[in-house]
Every structure is written in C-alpha cells, then in structure tokens.
C-alpha cells in the first residue's frame, strides 16, 4: 500500500511535468502569451526538480546506508517520512540494521578488551615473530622479562645471550626447546614453545617462554635434601654409639689407672690407651656436630614475610660488623636507590644471609690494604629488587665458581660448606636467586635477586 502511494505521487509529478511541457510547447508557437509562457517554464523546471528530488531521495538514503556500513559510521539514522508507509518501514529497517551492526561491533570490542586483559594477565611471556624479523610483545610478562630493553627485531635477542637468540630463531611450531637466558648478570633456564597461526594472509609464529629455573633449583635442592637426610641418619646411627662407648672407655681407663697407680709400666700403657680413646671420643663429637650442621640445610623453617625497608636492614647489618671491621681497617659502604625501597621478606633470614656473605668477604680481605666492601640495594632492569655485596678481594676462581652453592663444598679448612648452600635455600624460599659475579675491582660479587613483588 505504501509503495502504491509512492507510485501515485510519482505519477502525479510526471503528469504535472508532462502537462507543463505540453502547454509550454503549445504556447511557444502561439504568440501573445509571454507571461504565461514564463510561468509554464518555471512550473516545468519546478516539476523536473521535484521529480528528481523525489526519485533520488531513496537512492541517496540507500547510498548513505551503504557508506555508513562501509566506513563503520553507526551514528547515522534514516528518516523517510512522507514517501509512503513502505518507505517508513524501509527507513526503520535501515536503522535496525545499523543498530545491530553497532551492537555487534560493541560486543566485538568488549570481547577484544577481554582477550587482551586475559593475555596481559597470563604470567607466561608471549610474543610473536613475523616475517622479516619483526617481533611483537603481547603481555606484561614479556615486557617484564626483557625489562627496559627495546625488543622489536629478532636481532635484539642477542643482548640476552647467544644461546637464547639462537634457540628463539631455531624453534619450530609444535617444538619445545631449552635456552639459557642471561639478564643483569643472572642466568636462567627458559623453555621455548612455538605455534604457527595465519591472520589474513600473514604467517605468524607465536612463542611462549616459561622460566623453569626455580623448578630446576627446587628439584636440585630437594635431591640434596634427600641425600643429606639419608647420610645424616646413617652417620648419626653409626657414630652415636661410637661416641658413647669412647666416653665410657675413657672413664674405665681412668678407673684402671687409679687401681694401677703402683705399676708405672701399666700406667704408661693405660695413658696411651686413654689418649687414643679420648681422640676417638673427640673426633666422634666433632663428627656429630658436623652432621648436625648438615641437618640445618634440610630443616630451614618457612620464612615469616613482612615489609622491610632496605635502609633499615642495611643499618642493622652494619651495626653487627662495623666495630670489628674498623679494627681490621675494612671499609663498609652502604647504598640504597631509591632510599625508600622496600621488599617483602623474612628480616631475620635475610639479615643472616647478608651477614654470612659479609663474613666471607671479611675472611677474603684478611691482610689486604685498602680493603672495602659495598652493600647496595637497587631495582634491576627487570624491575626486581636486588641486593649486591661486593668486595675488592682476590675473587673466586672460575674453577670453583659453579661449586660454591653446592652443600658441603668448601675451600676453608674449618668450613662446613653449609653457609652459601643455606643462602641459596633462603633465596629459593623467598622466590629469588643468588648469583656469583666479579666486582669492578676484581673481587667477589654476590647478587641476591628477589623475583616477588616489591614496593
């Protein structure tokens, strides 16, 4: 019915134009009617304009609708009143389609924001390798992994070790590789996994990186714990009766010596026996104490976490060594940048760890002129809190550098090999690492890196 009304309006306009043109032609050949002729000309022009406007209005609205879809302009609205009920319905359909497109686009944008939020929240670093060497980091975990370094090309991977760069380029879709990742004097083991996706006509390799260093350290530490528990159990079971019997034997020898006081020869023999028995007893006690120190490695209590200001922590440690070090002419310098730097950790454990390393530095600096130790706290390039203890001593030989954190390994005559092993265990309990390096002066440099949150 509406479209019939449109046809009627169109027919009336055509009829008006036809009548005007016929009358104009008829009066053109009959002289004496110039005014009427002008009026008919104006009427004919108006009829042509109205016919053109009436016919093209629908095409204009349709073109505007298609352009709104083409350019994603969902703010357009279509009004076709006065052209018949059918055109009112057509305008309403156009408006409904635009609103649906607008709603679908809004939902797509919400889904995209949701997926981006999920990707950002994923703790595993995600990145893409494109043709031509382009690299795109997809989440915060990836940006934190590389710290402040700008990663936009595959060549940028070289700054994190040759092995890492090589494995990143060599990994194939569906494959998993192990790579050493070096950053801020800290080497970590990462697993590299890749998959291939096609977006449009572009081939993209999606790579995920998983830091397994803490898992490797944990497994290794657990293996040492199991070994130590077995050894200490067996040693203690064997040495305890030996120590007890040695003490008993020494007491029996004392009694025998009292009874044989009148026999000098016998006394001499008993004295030798007593010396031997006391040596056995003494060495048994020493061995029991030694085994007891081993047990400390496997009985570390869980850390009691709290907020700690590094400035205060360093001041507490300084008070424990400053008097003795002044007498030995060892200079201790403290630095925390920024000064408000804080960390969540067990203050007692952390204080003991730093103190143990400082005491090791003290022994290394014995007899050295201009001896100095630096204790620094800062944020590394990865945004993690690091505590660095360095000295200007002789340093640690590369031949034993990989062994110093192994339980019971020591180069000291009176050492037990427990101190640095405990340091490593404490750092693992705090979700961190301890590494050995070389200071600017050629001495030893221990770096405690806390991978957990800080403020």
Tab-separated table of C-alpha atoms in Angstrom:
chain	number	residue	atom	x	y	z
A	1	UNK	CA	0.000	0.000	0.000
A	2	UNK	CA	2.838	2.356	0.875
A	3	UNK	CA	4.656	1.656	-2.367
A	4	UNK	CA	1.415	2.252	-4.311
A	5	UNK	CA	1.244	5.653	-2.618
A	6	UNK	CA	4.807	6.259	-3.780
A	7	UNK	CA	3.816	5.306	-7.359
A	8	UNK	CA	0.811	7.622	-7.166
A	9	UNK	CA	2.995	10.518	-6.035
A	10	UNK	CA	5.488	9.707	-8.757
A	11	UNK	CA	2.697	9.546	-11.394
A	12	UNK	CA	1.266	12.902	-10.310
A	13	UNK	CA	4.675	14.542	-10.586
A	14	UNK	CA	5.238	13.021	-14.043
A	15	UNK	CA	1.738	14.110	-15.135
A	16	UNK	CA	2.354	17.641	-13.867
A	17	UNK	CA	5.625	17.764	-15.750
A	18	UNK	CA	4.003	16.396	-18.907
A	19	UNK	CA	1.143	18.930	-18.798
A	20	UNK	CA	3.551	21.774	-18.175
A	21	UNK	CA	5.768	20.743	-21.103
A	22	UNK	CA	2.822	20.241	-23.489
A	23	UNK	CA	1.368	23.633	-22.569
A	24	UNK	CA	4.796	25.256	-22.881
A	25	UNK	CA	5.288	23.793	-26.369
A	26	UNK	CA	1.755	24.804	-27.442
A	27	UNK	CA	2.168	28.395	-26.253
A	28	UNK	CA	5.672	28.559	-27.751
A	29	UNK	CA	4.195	28.513	-31.277
A	30	UNK	CA	1.280	30.822	-30.415
A	31	UNK	CA	2.408	34.423	-29.963
A	32	UNK	CA	0.862	36.826	-27.449
A	33	UNK	CA	1.302	34.834	-24.215
A	34	UNK	CA	4.816	35.692	-22.981
A	35	UNK	CA	3.841	35.919	-19.314
A	36	UNK	CA	2.048	32.580	-19.353
A	37	UNK	CA	4.991	31.094	-21.194
A	38	UNK	CA	7.409	32.220	-18.465
A	39	UNK	CA	5.108	30.849	-15.782
A	40	UNK	CA	4.870	27.479	-17.533
A	41	UNK	CA	8.671	27.403	-17.867
A	42	UNK	CA	9.038	27.944	-14.126
A	43	UNK	CA	6.393	25.302	-13.412
A	44	UNK	CA	8.154	22.813	-15.712
A	45	UNK	CA	11.512	23.422	-14.043
A	46	UNK	CA	9.983	23.033	-10.604
A	47	UNK	CA	8.287	19.804	-11.709
A	48	UNK	CA	11.599	18.455	-13.036
A	49	UNK	CA	13.367	19.389	-9.768
A	50	UNK	CA	10.643	17.849	-7.627
A	51	UNK	CA	10.603	14.674	-9.732
A	52	UNK	CA	14.407	14.384	-9.488
A	53	UNK	CA	14.383	15.043	-5.731
A	54	UNK	CA	11.563	12.603	-5.140
A	55	UNK	CA	13.168	9.795	-7.177
A	56	UNK	CA	16.737	10.224	-5.909
A	57	UNK	CA	15.831	10.556	-2.237
A	58	UNK	CA	15.551	6.788	-1.803
A	59	UNK	CA	18.828	6.213	-3.678
A	60	UNK	CA	20.516	8.829	-1.515
A	61	UNK	CA	19.296	7.175	1.665
A	62	UNK	CA	20.374	3.761	0.368
A	63	UNK	CA	23.813	5.125	-0.585
A	64	UNK	CA	24.141	6.772	2.821
A	65	UNK	CA	23.216	3.455	4.451
A	66	UNK	CA	25.827	1.516	2.480
A	67	UNK	CA	28.503	4.137	3.173
A	68	UNK	CA	27.642	4.000	6.873
A	69	UNK	CA	28.298	0.243	6.777
A	70	UNK	CA	31.438	0.709	4.675
A	71	UNK	CA	33.019	3.316	6.938
A	72	UNK	CA	31.649	1.825	10.188
A	73	UNK	CA	29.695	5.009	10.875
A	74	UNK	CA	26.984	3.626	13.112
A	75	UNK	CA	25.794	7.043	14.236
A	76	UNK	CA	23.713	7.525	11.061
A	77	UNK	CA	19.897	7.474	11.207
A	78	UNK	CA	17.445	7.230	8.290
A	79	UNK	CA	14.128	9.094	8.084
A	80	UNK	CA	11.808	8.552	5.071
A	81	UNK	CA	8.550	10.048	6.274
A	82	UNK	CA	6.257	11.460	3.623
A	83	UNK	CA	7.229	8.912	0.995
A	84	UNK	CA	4.681	6.299	1.906
A	85	UNK	CA	4.337	3.726	4.656
A	86	UNK	CA	6.649	1.307	2.876
A	87	UNK	CA	9.481	3.803	2.914
A	88	UNK	CA	8.872	4.470	6.583
A	89	UNK	CA	9.376	0.720	7.099
A	90	UNK	CA	12.494	0.787	4.875
A	91	UNK	CA	13.960	3.580	6.999
A	92	UNK	CA	13.166	1.626	10.154
A	93	UNK	CA	14.886	-1.474	8.693
A	94	UNK	CA	17.955	0.594	7.804
A	95	UNK	CA	18.052	1.966	11.355
A	96	UNK	CA	17.634	-1.522	12.837
A	97	UNK	CA	20.450	-2.950	10.696
A	98	UNK	CA	22.771	-0.099	11.694
A	99	UNK	CA	21.904	-0.603	15.366
A	100	UNK	CA	22.603	-4.336	15.076
A	101	UNK	CA	25.955	-3.675	13.440
A	102	UNK	CA	26.686	-1.168	16.191
A	103	UNK	CA	25.738	-3.701	18.881
A	104	UNK	CA	27.843	-6.452	17.276
A	105	UNK	CA	30.823	-4.130	16.966
A	106	UNK	CA	30.437	-3.104	20.591
A	107	UNK	CA	30.372	-6.795	21.625
A	108	UNK	CA	33.451	-7.492	19.490
A	109	UNK	CA	35.282	-4.599	21.137
A	110	UNK	CA	34.298	-5.921	24.570
A	111	UNK	CA	35.492	-9.416	23.625
A	112	UNK	CA	38.738	-7.943	22.297
A	113	UNK	CA	39.297	-5.977	25.515
A	114	UNK	CA	38.527	-9.127	27.493
A	115	UNK	CA	41.005	-11.209	25.482
A	116	UNK	CA	43.642	-8.500	25.808
A	117	UNK	CA	43.082	-8.355	29.563
A	118	UNK	CA	43.421	-12.143	29.768
A	119	UNK	CA	46.591	-12.055	27.672
A	120	UNK	CA	48.058	-9.302	29.842
A	121	UNK	CA	47.213	-11.290	32.981
A	122	UNK	CA	48.846	-14.513	31.761
A	123	UNK	CA	52.078	-14.942	33.778
A	124	UNK	CA	53.853	-16.608	30.828
A	125	UNK	CA	55.627	-14.220	28.418
A	126	UNK	CA	54.005	-14.280	24.973
A	127	UNK	CA	55.442	-12.786	21.785
A	128	UNK	CA	55.121	-13.103	18.028
A	129	UNK	CA	57.793	-13.479	15.368
A	130	UNK	CA	56.835	-12.107	11.956
A	131	UNK	CA	58.390	-12.392	8.533
A	132	UNK	CA	61.298	-10.033	8.095
A	133	UNK	CA	62.410	-10.350	11.732
A	134	UNK	CA	59.726	-8.217	13.337
A	135	UNK	CA	58.949	-9.040	16.999
A	136	UNK	CA	55.787	-8.077	18.919
A	137	UNK	CA	55.476	-8.473	22.695
A	138	UNK	CA	51.922	-9.348	23.738
A	139	UNK	CA	51.743	-9.043	27.526
A	140	UNK	CA	53.255	-7.562	30.668
A	141	UNK	CA	55.082	-10.797	31.459
A	142	UNK	CA	57.032	-10.490	28.198
A	143	UNK	CA	57.819	-6.835	28.826
A	144	UNK	CA	58.955	-7.613	32.393
A	145	UNK	CA	61.164	-10.458	31.129
A	146	UNK	CA	63.119	-8.129	28.855
A	147	UNK	CA	63.000	-5.181	31.256
A	148	UNK	CA	63.716	-1.776	29.757
A	149	UNK	CA	65.320	-3.269	26.630
A	150	UNK	CA	63.579	-2.399	23.353
A	151	UNK	CA	62.551	-5.601	21.590
A	152	UNK	CA	61.271	-5.001	18.072
A	153	UNK	CA	63.587	-7.130	15.925
A	154	UNK	CA	64.995	-10.641	16.294
A	155	UNK	CA	68.492	-9.093	16.420
A	156	UNK	CA	67.560	-7.615	19.809
A	157	UNK	CA	67.599	-11.135	21.313
A	158	UNK	CA	71.415	-11.159	21.108
A	159	UNK	CA	71.576	-8.919	24.192
A	160	UNK	CA	70.276	-11.846	26.277
A	161	UNK	CA	72.844	-14.423	25.291
A	162	UNK	CA	73.847	-16.193	22.109
A	163	UNK	CA	72.093	-19.401	23.124
A	164	UNK	CA	68.779	-17.630	23.710
A	165	UNK	CA	68.932	-15.801	20.381
A	166	UNK	CA	69.848	-19.000	18.556
A	167	UNK	CA	67.046	-21.060	20.114
A	168	UNK	CA	64.439	-18.339	19.509
A	169	UNK	CA	65.185	-18.349	15.788
A	170	UNK	CA	65.516	-22.132	15.526
A	171	UNK	CA	62.371	-23.209	17.390
A	172	UNK	CA	59.780	-24.786	15.096
A	173	UNK	CA	55.974	-24.854	15.523
A	174	UNK	CA	54.974	-27.609	17.926
A	175	UNK	CA	58.523	-27.875	19.250
A	176	UNK	CA	59.895	-27.132	22.726
A	177	UNK	CA	63.470	-26.040	23.359
A	178	UNK	CA	65.589	-25.208	26.398
A	179	UNK	CA	67.619	-21.987	26.360
A	180	UNK	CA	69.883	-20.069	28.744
A	181	UNK	CA	68.589	-16.525	29.257
A	182	UNK	CA	71.141	-14.014	30.556
A	183	UNK	CA	69.947	-10.757	32.067
A	184	UNK	CA	71.570	-8.469	34.648
A	185	UNK	CA	74.335	-10.998	35.428
A	186	UNK	CA	71.630	-13.560	36.103
A	187	UNK	CA	71.343	-16.721	34.014
A	188	UNK	CA	68.016	-18.507	33.925
A	189	UNK	CA	66.774	-21.548	32.056
A	190	UNK	CA	63.733	-20.966	29.841
A	191	UNK	CA	61.647	-23.377	27.820
A	192	UNK	CA	60.624	-22.009	24.426
A	193	UNK	CA	57.410	-23.284	22.813
A	194	UNK	CA	56.055	-22.157	19.447
A	195	UNK	CA	52.946	-22.466	17.336
A	196	UNK	CA	52.062	-21.073	13.927
A	197	UNK	CA	48.951	-19.041	13.142
A	198	UNK	CA	47.678	-17.363	9.976
A	199	UNK	CA	45.930	-13.990	10.266
A	200	UNK	CA	44.657	-12.838	6.892
A	201	UNK	CA	47.489	-13.658	4.508
A	202	UNK	CA	50.171	-13.176	7.168
A	203	UNK	CA	52.006	-16.085	8.742
A	204	UNK	CA	52.903	-15.517	12.392
A	205	UNK	CA	54.871	-17.640	14.867
A	206	UNK	CA	53.505	-17.332	18.398
A	207	UNK	CA	56.146	-18.053	21.040
A	208	UNK	CA	55.688	-18.648	24.773
A	209	UNK	CA	58.550	-18.552	27.282
A	210	UNK	CA	58.493	-20.379	30.600
A	211	UNK	CA	61.087	-19.736	33.283
A	212	UNK	CA	61.908	-23.106	34.836
A	213	UNK	CA	64.989	-22.001	36.779
A	214	UNK	CA	63.197	-22.034	40.114
A	215	UNK	CA	61.823	-25.521	39.358
A	216	UNK	CA	65.297	-26.763	38.446
A	217	UNK	CA	66.761	-25.235	41.590
A	218	UNK	CA	63.945	-26.703	43.656
A	219	UNK	CA	64.443	-30.203	42.226
A	220	UNK	CA	68.190	-29.995	42.746
A	221	UNK	CA	67.742	-28.745	46.286
A	222	UNK	CA	65.243	-31.495	47.056
A	223	UNK	CA	67.717	-34.075	45.769
A	224	UNK	CA	70.357	-32.675	48.100
A	225	UNK	CA	67.877	-32.717	50.965
A	226	UNK	CA	67.063	-36.365	50.338
A	227	UNK	CA	70.729	-37.253	50.148
A	228	UNK	CA	71.595	-35.325	53.310
A	229	UNK	CA	68.745	-36.881	55.263
A	230	UNK	CA	69.893	-40.381	54.339
A	231	UNK	CA	73.559	-39.641	55.086
A	232	UNK	CA	72.930	-37.888	58.390
A	233	UNK	CA	70.583	-40.629	59.509
A	234	UNK	CA	73.089	-43.371	58.748
A	235	UNK	CA	76.067	-41.440	60.120
A	236	UNK	CA	74.301	-40.494	63.326
A	237	UNK	CA	73.125	-44.066	63.856
A	238	UNK	CA	76.702	-45.283	63.485
A	239	UNK	CA	78.620	-42.558	65.280
A	240	UNK	CA	76.364	-42.101	68.311
A	241	UNK	CA	77.223	-45.481	69.922
A	242	UNK	CA	80.887	-44.972	68.995
A	243	UNK	CA	80.972	-41.632	70.810
A	244	UNK	CA	79.140	-43.095	73.801
A	245	UNK	CA	81.416	-46.133	74.005
A	246	UNK	CA	84.505	-43.934	73.615
A	247	UNK	CA	83.465	-41.818	76.593
A	248	UNK	CA	82.706	-44.932	78.602
A	249	UNK	CA	86.059	-46.435	77.665
A	250	UNK	CA	87.823	-43.253	78.759
A	251	UNK	CA	86.116	-43.449	82.150
A	252	UNK	CA	87.077	-47.129	82.503
A	253	UNK	CA	90.680	-46.283	81.705
A	254	UNK	CA	90.627	-43.602	84.398
A	255	UNK	CA	89.421	-46.191	86.916
A	256	UNK	CA	92.068	-48.674	85.800
A	257	UNK	CA	94.776	-46.036	86.136
A	258	UNK	CA	93.743	-45.418	89.738
A	259	UNK	CA	93.970	-49.115	90.504
A	260	UNK	CA	97.342	-49.448	88.778
A	261	UNK	CA	98.925	-46.452	90.444
A	262	UNK	CA	101.618	-48.681	91.888
A	263	UNK	CA	102.666	-50.066	88.486
A	264	UNK	CA	104.421	-47.380	86.415
A	265	UNK	CA	104.647	-49.539	83.299
A	266	UNK	CA	100.969	-50.295	83.330
A	267	UNK	CA	100.180	-46.626	83.932
A	268	UNK	CA	102.182	-45.662	80.857
A	269	UNK	CA	100.290	-48.154	78.706
A	270	UNK	CA	96.953	-47.023	80.117
A	271	UNK	CA	97.855	-43.395	79.446
A	272	UNK	CA	98.428	-44.262	75.795
A	273	UNK	CA	95.101	-46.095	75.697
A	274	UNK	CA	93.364	-43.133	77.323
A	275	UNK	CA	94.843	-40.718	74.780
A	276	UNK	CA	93.651	-42.895	71.925
A	277	UNK	CA	90.179	-43.305	73.412
A	278	UNK	CA	89.870	-39.545	74.063
A	279	UNK	CA	90.897	-38.865	70.475
A	280	UNK	CA	88.167	-41.201	69.271
A	281	UNK	CA	85.642	-39.524	71.592
A	282	UNK	CA	86.713	-36.041	70.498
A	283	UNK	CA	86.561	-36.861	66.806
A	284	UNK	CA	83.197	-38.565	67.319
A	285	UNK	CA	81.820	-35.405	68.959
A	286	UNK	CA	83.241	-33.316	66.155
A	287	UNK	CA	81.666	-35.539	63.563
A	288	UNK	CA	78.302	-35.395	65.335
A	289	UNK	CA	78.458	-31.588	65.385
A	290	UNK	CA	79.454	-31.622	61.722
A	291	UNK	CA	76.484	-33.825	60.851
A	292	UNK	CA	74.285	-31.563	62.967
A	293	UNK	CA	75.298	-28.609	60.777
A	294	UNK	CA	74.257	-30.646	57.738
A	295	UNK	CA	70.818	-31.056	59.216
A	296	UNK	CA	70.363	-27.284	59.170
A	297	UNK	CA	70.274	-27.455	55.382
A	298	UNK	CA	67.186	-29.675	55.423
A	299	UNK	CA	65.367	-28.055	58.363
A	300	UNK	CA	65.038	-24.455	57.256
A	301	UNK	CA	61.754	-23.082	58.657
A	302	UNK	CA	59.366	-21.282	56.287
A	303	UNK	CA	60.097	-17.546	56.064
A	304	UNK	CA	57.931	-15.117	58.050
A	305	UNK	CA	57.239	-12.475	55.443
A	306	UNK	CA	56.893	-8.810	56.296
A	307	UNK	CA	57.568	-5.427	54.761
A	308	UNK	CA	61.225	-4.422	55.140
A	309	UNK	CA	62.954	-1.156	54.306
A	310	UNK	CA	66.365	-1.942	52.879
A	311	UNK	CA	67.867	1.147	54.517
A	312	UNK	CA	66.919	-0.175	57.956
A	313	UNK	CA	68.021	-3.724	57.128
A	314	UNK	CA	71.444	-2.497	55.966
A	315	UNK	CA	71.806	-0.373	59.107
A	316	UNK	CA	71.131	-3.413	61.323
A	317	UNK	CA	73.734	-5.467	59.474
A	318	UNK	CA	76.251	-2.621	59.669
A	319	UNK	CA	75.946	-2.499	63.457
A	320	UNK	CA	76.935	-6.185	63.663
A	321	UNK	CA	80.232	-5.780	61.800
A	322	UNK	CA	81.267	-2.130	61.995
A	323	UNK	CA	83.234	-2.309	65.264
A	324	UNK	CA	85.279	-5.351	64.279
A	325	UNK	CA	85.828	-4.067	60.757
A	326	UNK	CA	87.069	-0.710	61.968
A	327	UNK	CA	89.745	-2.551	63.937
A	328	UNK	CA	90.668	-4.511	60.802
A	329	UNK	CA	90.609	-1.366	58.598
A	330	UNK	CA	87.822	-2.737	56.381
A	331	UNK	CA	85.603	-0.030	54.925
A	332	UNK	CA	81.873	-0.787	54.522
A	333	UNK	CA	79.806	1.433	52.236
A	334	UNK	CA	76.004	1.265	52.025
A	335	UNK	CA	73.783	2.425	49.196
A	336	UNK	CA	70.041	2.041	48.541
A	337	UNK	CA	68.494	3.533	45.417
A	338	UNK	CA	65.771	4.682	45.792
A	339	UNK	CA	66.140	5.253	49.516
A	340	UNK	CA	62.501	4.261	50.107
A	341	UNK	CA	62.981	0.831	48.521
A	342	UNK	CA	61.134	-1.929	50.386
A	343	UNK	CA	60.711	-5.658	49.995
A	344	UNK	CA	58.550	-8.418	51.432
A	345	UNK	CA	60.843	-10.947	53.148
A	346	UNK	CA	61.823	-12.560	56.427
A	347	UNK	CA	64.092	-9.951	58.098
A	348	UNK	CA	65.922	-12.438	60.314
A	349	UNK	CA	66.705	-14.824	57.469
A	350	UNK	CA	67.713	-12.048	55.121
A	351	UNK	CA	69.902	-10.401	57.752
A	352	UNK	CA	71.674	-13.708	58.415
A	353	UNK	CA	72.220	-14.306	54.698
A	354	UNK	CA	73.812	-10.888	54.197
A	355	UNK	CA	75.882	-11.292	57.349
A	356	UNK	CA	77.218	-14.679	56.170
A	357	UNK	CA	78.341	-13.184	52.858
A	358	UNK	CA	79.928	-10.206	54.646
A	359	UNK	CA	81.857	-12.579	56.927
A	360	UNK	CA	83.084	-14.468	53.859
A	361	UNK	CA	84.235	-11.137	52.423
A	362	UNK	CA	85.984	-10.360	55.711
A	363	UNK	CA	87.983	-13.582	55.503
A	364	UNK	CA	88.852	-12.912	51.858
A	365	UNK	CA	90.131	-9.411	52.753
A	366	UNK	CA	92.367	-10.525	55.624
A	367	UNK	CA	95.728	-8.762	55.347
A	368	UNK	CA	94.656	-6.710	52.326
A	369	UNK	CA	95.399	-2.990	52.231
A	370	UNK	CA	92.535	-0.549	51.498
A	371	UNK	CA	90.047	-3.370	51.998
A	372	UNK	CA	86.475	-2.371	51.192
A	373	UNK	CA	83.040	-3.935	50.910
A	374	UNK	CA	79.984	-2.444	49.185
A	375	UNK	CA	76.413	-3.296	50.142
A	376	UNK	CA	73.936	-1.959	47.567
A	377	UNK	CA	70.173	-2.224	47.092
A	378	UNK	CA	68.518	-1.252	43.819
A	379	UNK	CA	65.976	-2.160	41.154
A	380	UNK	CA	67.490	-4.075	38.265
A	381	UNK	CA	66.483	-3.628	34.626
A	382	UNK	CA	63.774	-6.228	35.069
A	383	UNK	CA	62.167	-4.191	37.858
A	384	UNK	CA	63.178	-6.642	40.607
A	385	UNK	CA	64.811	-5.757	43.897
A	386	UNK	CA	68.474	-6.751	44.021
A	387	UNK	CA	70.935	-6.698	46.914
A	388	UNK	CA	74.568	-6.691	45.853
A	389	UNK	CA	77.504	-7.467	48.155
A	390	UNK	CA	80.901	-6.899	46.532
A	391	UNK	CA	84.483	-6.612	47.762
A	392	UNK	CA	87.907	-5.776	46.383
A	393	UNK	CA	89.453	-9.069	47.452
A	394	UNK	CA	91.097	-11.714	45.263
A	395	UNK	CA	87.770	-13.007	43.986
A	396	UNK	CA	86.689	-16.606	43.453
A	397	UNK	CA	88.407	-18.840	40.943
A	398	UNK	CA	86.271	-19.779	37.911
A	399	UNK	CA	87.251	-23.394	38.554
A	400	UNK	CA	85.153	-23.486	41.727
A	401	UNK	CA	82.599	-20.764	40.938
A	402	UNK	CA	79.963	-23.341	39.942
A	403	UNK	CA	80.506	-25.386	43.111
A	404	UNK	CA	80.291	-22.827	45.904
A	405	UNK	CA	76.496	-23.191	46.315
A	406	UNK	CA	76.701	-26.985	46.455
A	407	UNK	CA	76.022	-28.217	50.007
A	408	UNK	CA	79.164	-29.223	51.950
A	409	UNK	CA	81.585	-27.868	49.341
A	410	UNK	CA	84.173	-25.614	50.978
A	411	UNK	CA	87.723	-24.380	50.409
A	412	UNK	CA	88.185	-23.427	54.071
A	413	UNK	CA	89.975	-25.742	56.414
A	414	UNK	CA	87.458	-25.153	59.183
A	415	UNK	CA	84.468	-24.648	56.898
A	416	UNK	CA	81.407	-26.883	56.713
A	417	UNK	CA	80.178	-25.874	53.258
A	418	UNK	CA	76.755	-25.008	54.647
A	419	UNK	CA	76.710	-21.184	54.627
A	420	UNK	CA	76.260	-20.482	50.895
A	421	UNK	CA	74.033	-23.530	50.485
A	422	UNK	CA	71.753	-22.060	53.162
A	423	UNK	CA	71.918	-18.692	51.406
A	424	UNK	CA	70.689	-20.298	48.214
A	425	UNK	CA	67.937	-22.148	50.061
A	426	UNK	CA	66.779	-18.949	51.794
A	427	UNK	CA	66.614	-17.143	48.450
A	428	UNK	CA	64.640	-20.003	46.892
A	429	UNK	CA	62.221	-19.822	49.830
A	430	UNK	CA	61.770	-16.119	49.012
A	431	UNK	CA	61.161	-16.821	45.330
A	432	UNK	CA	64.538	-15.376	44.375
A	433	UNK	CA	68.042	-16.309	43.312
A	434	UNK	CA	71.637	-15.780	44.413
A	435	UNK	CA	74.397	-15.485	41.830
A	436	UNK	CA	78.158	-15.036	41.902
A	437	UNK	CA	79.932	-12.493	39.758
A	438	UNK	CA	83.070	-10.364	39.663
A	439	UNK	CA	83.146	-6.841	41.074
A	440	UNK	CA	84.635	-3.873	39.217
A	441	UNK	CA	87.778	-4.232	41.348
A	442	UNK	CA	88.148	-7.927	40.531
A	443	UNK	CA	86.761	-9.239	43.820
A	444	UNK	CA	83.716	-11.374	44.509
A	445	UNK	CA	80.211	-10.038	43.934
A	446	UNK	CA	77.134	-11.802	45.251
A	447	UNK	CA	73.754	-10.650	43.941
A	448	UNK	CA	70.510	-11.533	45.724
A	449	UNK	CA	67.603	-11.026	43.320
A	450	UNK	CA	64.016	-11.101	44.602
A	451	UNK	CA	61.575	-12.011	41.851
A	452	UNK	CA	58.479	-11.444	44.007
A	453	UNK	CA	56.594	-8.139	44.343
A	454	UNK	CA	58.174	-5.124	45.933
A	455	UNK	CA	57.061	-1.610	46.790
